[in-house]
Structures are given as C-alpha cells and as structure tokens.
Amino acid sequence: EGSRRPAPFFKAAVVGPPAAGKTCLQRALRLLPFQEQQQTRGMELHDIPLPGCTLADHPTDVTLRVLDTGGQRAYQFLKPVVMRDRAVVLVCFKGRCDEDTVSVIRKNLDTLSALMDGGVVLLVATQLDDMGVSAEESQQQDLDALCRTNQEVQALRTVWDTEVAPLCSRYRGALRIDTRFLAVSSKGGFEATLDRLRGRLRDNIEHVFFFFLFSHSLAHLKEPHTQM
C-alpha cells in the first residue's frame, strides 16, 4: 500500500434518457444507499473512487470526476457540456428495451463522436432487478448464466448482439466503445453487478491514461519555442 500512487482524476460523465437510472448508478458507485425516485435536477459533480487500477505498471487508485445531469427535456442543453472532452462516458439505458432504445443510444453516440477525443465509452444496461433477477441470482450467476435462466435477460442480450453492437461498430475510428455485454442494478444486494462495471472501467482506464499523456506531450511539442 505504501507504493500506491495518489489518485489522479479522470473527467467522466453518465448520460442516457430520463429514468434510465443514471443518478442511482453514480450514487451506487459512490457506495451510497439506493433511493427510490432519485432524480438529478440541473447538473451535479461527484467523485467516484476506482481503486485497484494499474497505470504504467504502477498500482494506482483512480478517481472519476463525474458530471451527472437531469434527463428531462429542460436539461438537454447541458448535454454538450457534460460530454465534451470526457475521458470516460457511461451511456445508460433501461435493460427492458423498447422501440426507442437503439435510437436513443445512436443519438448519444452521434453527439459523443463529435465531442470526445480519445476517451472511452461504456454501454450499461440498468435496472437488472426489474427483469426478474433477484439479488441472490445476481451474486451467484454471471451474465452468461443469467441469459440461460432468464428470458428477459436473454432478450436484452439478443438486442445487444444484433442491434447495439453492430451500431457501435459504425463509430470505429471516432470512438473507443467497450461493447461487451453489461447489465447492472443499483439496488442493495446487487453489488456483484457493480463490481463487473468497475472491472470494465479498470480494463479501459490505462488506455485513457496513455492517450491523454501522449496527446499532452504532442501538444507541448507543437508549442512555439522562444529563443533565449
């Protein structure tokens, strides 16, 4: 522990449609208790701890400084502020997909492709508890096992594999998107699903670190030098 480096901050954001569980998710990742009917009004800034990362072969505890905005129409004008130049963005949507799900994801990816430069996008299906999955099942079974035993999770996986993942492939070159299947719940007892999300974040954070380190070095080299 004595060799662990101080926590660097990475700019992050949580985006998605209204009532997709964005605020509940960032609260759960901050180890706060679940609250029903939790909504963000306007814009809030929070720090999410992400211990146990590895940056340049050094164990490092990272902090994600997350912007969270209300999903209501009145706050849509804040989206560019939230998405611009983020290192990590979580794109959330309800696990119980409807006819608008893929369209909403596409709109978010369109905006991110114009505003992000080198960060990582993670897709997160939320509200796993609303799909007939108990807390005990979420702790004992991984997502592949849940797909075999739960029809709603299997339906979500089908939409993910046949529509969401192919959609993400269109942004290759513009965005780095982790398209591995991921479904979580922010309610108590579903901590294993949040641990999977933290694992995905750790998988991607070193890429973000090296990209921004390289970009900063390149920008410094391009600065005009004054002759002494």
Short mmCIF file of C-alpha atoms in Angstrom, two decimals:
data_model
loop_
_atom_site.label_atom_id
_atom_site.label_comp_id
_atom_site.label_asym_id
_atom_site.label_seq_id
_atom_site.Cartn_x
_atom_site.Cartn_y
_atom_site.Cartn_z
CA GLU A 1 0.00 0.00 0.00
CA GLY A 2 2.94 2.32 0.65
CA SER A 3 3.89 2.20 -3.03
CA ARG A 4 0.41 3.03 -4.26
CA ARG A 5 0.31 6.33 -6.12
CA PRO A 6 -2.06 9.22 -5.29
CA ALA A 7 -5.36 9.12 -7.15
CA PRO A 8 -5.39 11.02 -10.46
CA PHE A 9 -8.69 12.47 -11.62
CA PHE A 10 -10.31 11.48 -14.90
CA LYS A 11 -13.19 13.54 -16.27
CA ALA A 12 -16.23 11.32 -16.69
CA ALA A 13 -19.96 11.55 -17.38
CA VAL A 14 -23.13 9.49 -17.10
CA VAL A 15 -25.64 10.02 -19.93
CA GLY A 16 -28.88 8.43 -21.08
CA PRO A 17 -32.63 9.02 -21.36
CA PRO A 18 -34.87 10.09 -18.46
CA ALA A 19 -35.49 7.46 -15.77
CA ALA A 20 -32.64 5.26 -17.02
CA GLY A 21 -31.13 5.08 -13.55
CA LYS A 22 -28.17 7.39 -14.17
CA THR A 23 -28.28 9.13 -10.80
CA CYS A 24 -28.93 5.87 -8.95
CA LEU A 25 -25.92 4.35 -10.70
CA GLN A 26 -23.48 7.11 -9.84
CA ARG A 27 -24.74 7.02 -6.23
CA ALA A 28 -24.24 3.26 -6.07
CA LEU A 29 -20.72 3.59 -7.46
CA ARG A 30 -20.07 6.11 -4.69
CA LEU A 31 -21.25 3.44 -2.19
CA LEU A 32 -24.35 5.43 -1.22
CA PRO A 33 -27.64 3.65 -0.40
CA PHE A 34 -30.30 3.23 -3.07
CA GLN A 35 -33.12 5.80 -3.03
CA GLU A 36 -36.39 5.40 -4.91
CA GLN A 37 -37.42 8.23 -7.24
CA GLN A 38 -33.92 9.73 -7.16
CA GLN A 39 -33.58 12.44 -9.82
CA THR A 40 -30.91 14.95 -10.73
CA ARG A 41 -32.11 18.46 -11.46
CA GLY A 42 -29.69 20.57 -13.44
CA MET A 43 -26.10 19.37 -13.23
CA GLU A 44 -24.11 17.82 -10.39
CA LEU A 45 -20.42 16.96 -9.98
CA HIS A 46 -19.37 13.91 -7.96
CA ASP A 47 -16.21 11.89 -7.34
CA ILE A 48 -16.37 8.12 -7.86
CA PRO A 49 -13.46 6.15 -6.38
CA LEU A 50 -11.96 3.44 -8.59
CA PRO A 51 -9.25 1.72 -6.54
CA GLY A 52 -7.02 -1.05 -7.79
CA CYS A 53 -6.14 0.33 -11.24
CA THR A 54 -2.78 -0.10 -12.95
CA LEU A 55 -1.22 2.85 -14.78
CA ALA A 56 2.16 2.39 -16.45
CA ASP A 57 2.73 -0.79 -14.40
CA HIS A 58 2.10 1.05 -11.14
CA PRO A 59 -0.84 0.24 -8.82
CA THR A 60 -2.92 3.40 -8.69
CA ASP A 61 -6.21 4.38 -7.08
CA VAL A 62 -8.13 6.43 -9.65
CA THR A 63 -10.96 8.91 -9.12
CA LEU A 64 -13.61 9.50 -11.77
CA ARG A 65 -14.92 13.07 -11.54
CA VAL A 66 -18.40 12.58 -12.90
CA LEU A 67 -20.87 15.10 -14.30
CA ASP A 68 -24.48 13.98 -13.96
CA THR A 69 -27.40 15.91 -15.46
CA GLY A 70 -31.14 15.54 -15.29
CA GLY A 71 -32.56 13.54 -18.18
CA GLN A 72 -35.62 15.76 -18.51
CA ARG A 73 -36.09 17.78 -21.70
CA ALA A 74 -35.41 21.03 -19.82
CA TYR A 75 -31.78 19.95 -19.26
CA GLN A 76 -30.96 18.71 -22.76
CA PHE A 77 -29.00 21.88 -23.50
CA LEU A 78 -26.44 20.75 -20.89
CA LYS A 79 -25.52 17.58 -22.80
CA PRO A 80 -22.63 19.10 -24.81
CA VAL A 81 -21.12 20.44 -21.58
CA VAL A 82 -21.35 17.00 -19.96
CA MET A 83 -19.95 15.06 -22.93
CA ARG A 84 -17.19 17.34 -24.19
CA ASP A 85 -13.63 16.05 -23.71
CA ARG A 86 -14.58 13.36 -21.22
CA ALA A 87 -12.10 10.57 -20.55
CA VAL A 88 -14.88 8.09 -19.69
CA VAL A 89 -18.59 8.19 -20.51
CA LEU A 90 -21.19 5.69 -19.30
CA VAL A 91 -24.11 5.52 -21.75
CA CYS A 92 -27.03 4.12 -19.77
CA PHE A 93 -30.31 2.65 -20.96
CA LYS A 94 -33.03 0.53 -19.35
CA GLY A 95 -32.48 -3.21 -19.58
CA ARG A 96 -36.11 -3.60 -20.58
CA CYS A 97 -35.59 -2.22 -24.07
CA ASP A 98 -38.36 -0.52 -26.03
CA GLU A 99 -38.65 0.61 -29.64
CA ASP A 100 -36.71 3.81 -28.92
CA THR A 101 -33.74 2.26 -27.10
CA VAL A 102 -31.38 1.84 -30.05
CA SER A 103 -32.35 5.22 -31.50
CA VAL A 104 -31.52 6.97 -28.21
CA ILE A 105 -28.18 5.18 -27.99
CA ARG A 106 -27.43 6.27 -31.57
CA LYS A 107 -28.16 9.91 -30.74
CA ASN A 108 -25.83 9.78 -27.75
CA LEU A 109 -23.06 8.18 -29.81
CA ASP A 110 -23.52 10.77 -32.56
CA THR A 111 -23.02 13.55 -30.02
CA LEU A 112 -20.09 11.83 -28.33
CA SER A 113 -18.31 11.21 -31.64
CA ALA A 114 -18.31 14.98 -32.21
CA LEU A 115 -17.29 15.97 -28.69
CA MET A 116 -14.95 13.27 -27.37
CA ASP A 117 -11.33 12.85 -28.36
CA GLY A 118 -9.62 9.70 -27.17
CA GLY A 119 -11.87 8.76 -24.27
CA VAL A 120 -13.73 5.50 -23.68
CA VAL A 121 -17.47 4.84 -23.90
CA LEU A 122 -19.07 2.06 -21.87
CA LEU A 123 -22.62 0.91 -22.59
CA VAL A 124 -24.54 -0.01 -19.43
CA ALA A 125 -27.98 -1.64 -19.32
CA THR A 126 -29.54 -0.65 -16.00
CA GLN A 127 -32.36 -1.84 -13.73
CA LEU A 128 -31.49 -5.52 -13.93
CA ASP A 129 -33.68 -6.00 -10.86
CA ASP A 130 -36.76 -5.07 -12.94
CA MET A 131 -36.09 -8.02 -15.24
CA GLY A 132 -36.96 -10.76 -12.80
CA VAL A 133 -33.42 -11.18 -11.50
CA SER A 134 -33.11 -11.47 -7.73
CA ALA A 135 -30.19 -10.11 -5.72
CA GLU A 136 -29.19 -13.68 -4.85
CA GLU A 137 -29.15 -14.71 -8.52
CA SER A 138 -27.05 -11.67 -9.45
CA GLN A 139 -24.47 -12.66 -6.83
CA GLN A 140 -24.36 -16.35 -7.74
CA GLN A 141 -24.58 -16.20 -11.55
CA ASP A 142 -22.62 -14.27 -14.13
CA LEU A 143 -24.38 -12.62 -17.07
CA ASP A 144 -23.92 -15.62 -19.36
CA ALA A 145 -25.63 -17.84 -16.80
CA LEU A 146 -28.45 -15.31 -16.32
CA CYS A 147 -29.02 -15.33 -20.09
CA ARG A 148 -29.62 -19.08 -19.91
CA THR A 149 -32.04 -18.91 -16.99
CA ASN A 150 -33.90 -15.61 -17.52
CA GLN A 151 -35.87 -14.83 -20.69
CA GLU A 152 -35.78 -11.06 -20.22
CA VAL A 153 -32.00 -11.04 -19.83
CA GLN A 154 -31.75 -13.26 -22.90
CA ALA A 155 -33.98 -10.81 -24.83
CA LEU A 156 -31.71 -7.93 -23.78
CA ARG A 157 -28.64 -9.90 -24.88
CA THR A 158 -30.24 -10.51 -28.28
CA VAL A 159 -30.90 -6.79 -28.79
CA TRP A 160 -27.36 -6.05 -27.62
CA ASP A 161 -25.74 -8.55 -30.01
CA THR A 162 -27.93 -7.92 -33.06
CA GLU A 163 -28.56 -4.16 -32.86
CA VAL A 164 -26.44 -2.34 -30.28
CA ALA A 165 -23.04 -3.90 -31.03
CA PRO A 166 -23.41 -3.51 -34.83
CA LEU A 167 -24.45 0.12 -34.27
CA CYS A 168 -21.30 0.75 -32.23
CA SER A 169 -19.11 -0.69 -34.99
CA ARG A 170 -20.12 2.25 -37.20
CA TYR A 171 -18.27 4.60 -34.85
CA ARG A 172 -14.99 2.69 -35.05
CA GLY A 173 -12.24 5.24 -35.56
CA ALA A 174 -14.28 8.02 -33.97
CA LEU A 175 -14.93 6.43 -30.56
CA ARG A 176 -13.46 3.68 -28.45
CA ILE A 177 -16.55 1.77 -27.26
CA ASP A 178 -16.48 -1.23 -24.95
CA THR A 179 -19.28 -3.33 -26.46
CA ARG A 180 -19.06 -6.26 -24.07
CA PHE A 181 -22.47 -7.15 -22.65
CA LEU A 182 -23.08 -5.44 -19.30
CA ALA A 183 -26.24 -5.19 -17.18
CA VAL A 184 -26.36 -3.79 -13.64
CA SER A 185 -28.68 -2.85 -10.81
CA SER A 186 -28.08 -0.04 -8.33
CA LYS A 187 -30.24 -1.61 -5.62
CA GLY A 188 -28.83 -3.16 -2.47
CA GLY A 189 -27.78 -6.77 -2.86
CA PHE A 190 -26.70 -6.34 -6.49
CA GLU A 191 -23.12 -5.28 -5.68
CA ALA A 192 -21.70 -8.04 -7.89
CA THR A 193 -23.13 -6.31 -10.96
CA LEU A 194 -21.43 -3.04 -9.95
CA ASP A 195 -18.17 -4.91 -9.41
CA ARG A 196 -18.39 -6.09 -13.04
CA LEU A 197 -18.79 -2.47 -14.14
CA ARG A 198 -15.79 -1.41 -12.04
CA GLY A 199 -13.81 -4.20 -13.66
CA ARG A 200 -14.69 -2.88 -17.13
CA LEU A 201 -13.63 0.60 -16.07
CA ARG A 202 -10.29 -0.72 -14.82
CA ASP A 203 -9.83 -2.59 -18.11
CA ASN A 204 -10.12 0.67 -20.05
CA ILE A 205 -8.56 3.27 -17.80
CA GLU A 206 -4.94 2.61 -18.79
CA HIS A 207 -5.80 3.23 -22.46
CA VAL A 208 -7.30 6.59 -21.46
CA PHE A 209 -4.24 7.43 -19.36
CA PHE A 210 -1.75 6.75 -22.16
CA PHE A 211 -3.85 8.50 -24.82
CA PHE A 212 -4.12 11.72 -22.86
CA LEU A 213 -0.48 11.51 -21.77
CA PHE A 214 0.55 11.18 -25.44
CA SER A 215 -1.82 13.97 -26.52
CA HIS A 216 -0.47 16.31 -23.87
CA SER A 217 3.13 15.55 -24.86
CA LEU A 218 2.33 16.09 -28.54
CA ALA A 219 0.62 19.41 -27.82
CA HIS A 220 3.64 20.50 -25.80
CA LEU A 221 5.98 19.66 -28.69
CA LYS A 222 3.86 21.72 -31.08
CA GLU A 223 4.02 24.83 -28.90
CA PRO A 224 6.30 27.55 -30.35
CA HIS A 225 9.60 27.80 -28.52
CA THR A 226 11.04 31.19 -27.72
CA GLN A 227 14.76 31.62 -28.20
CA MET A 228 16.64 32.58 -25.06
#
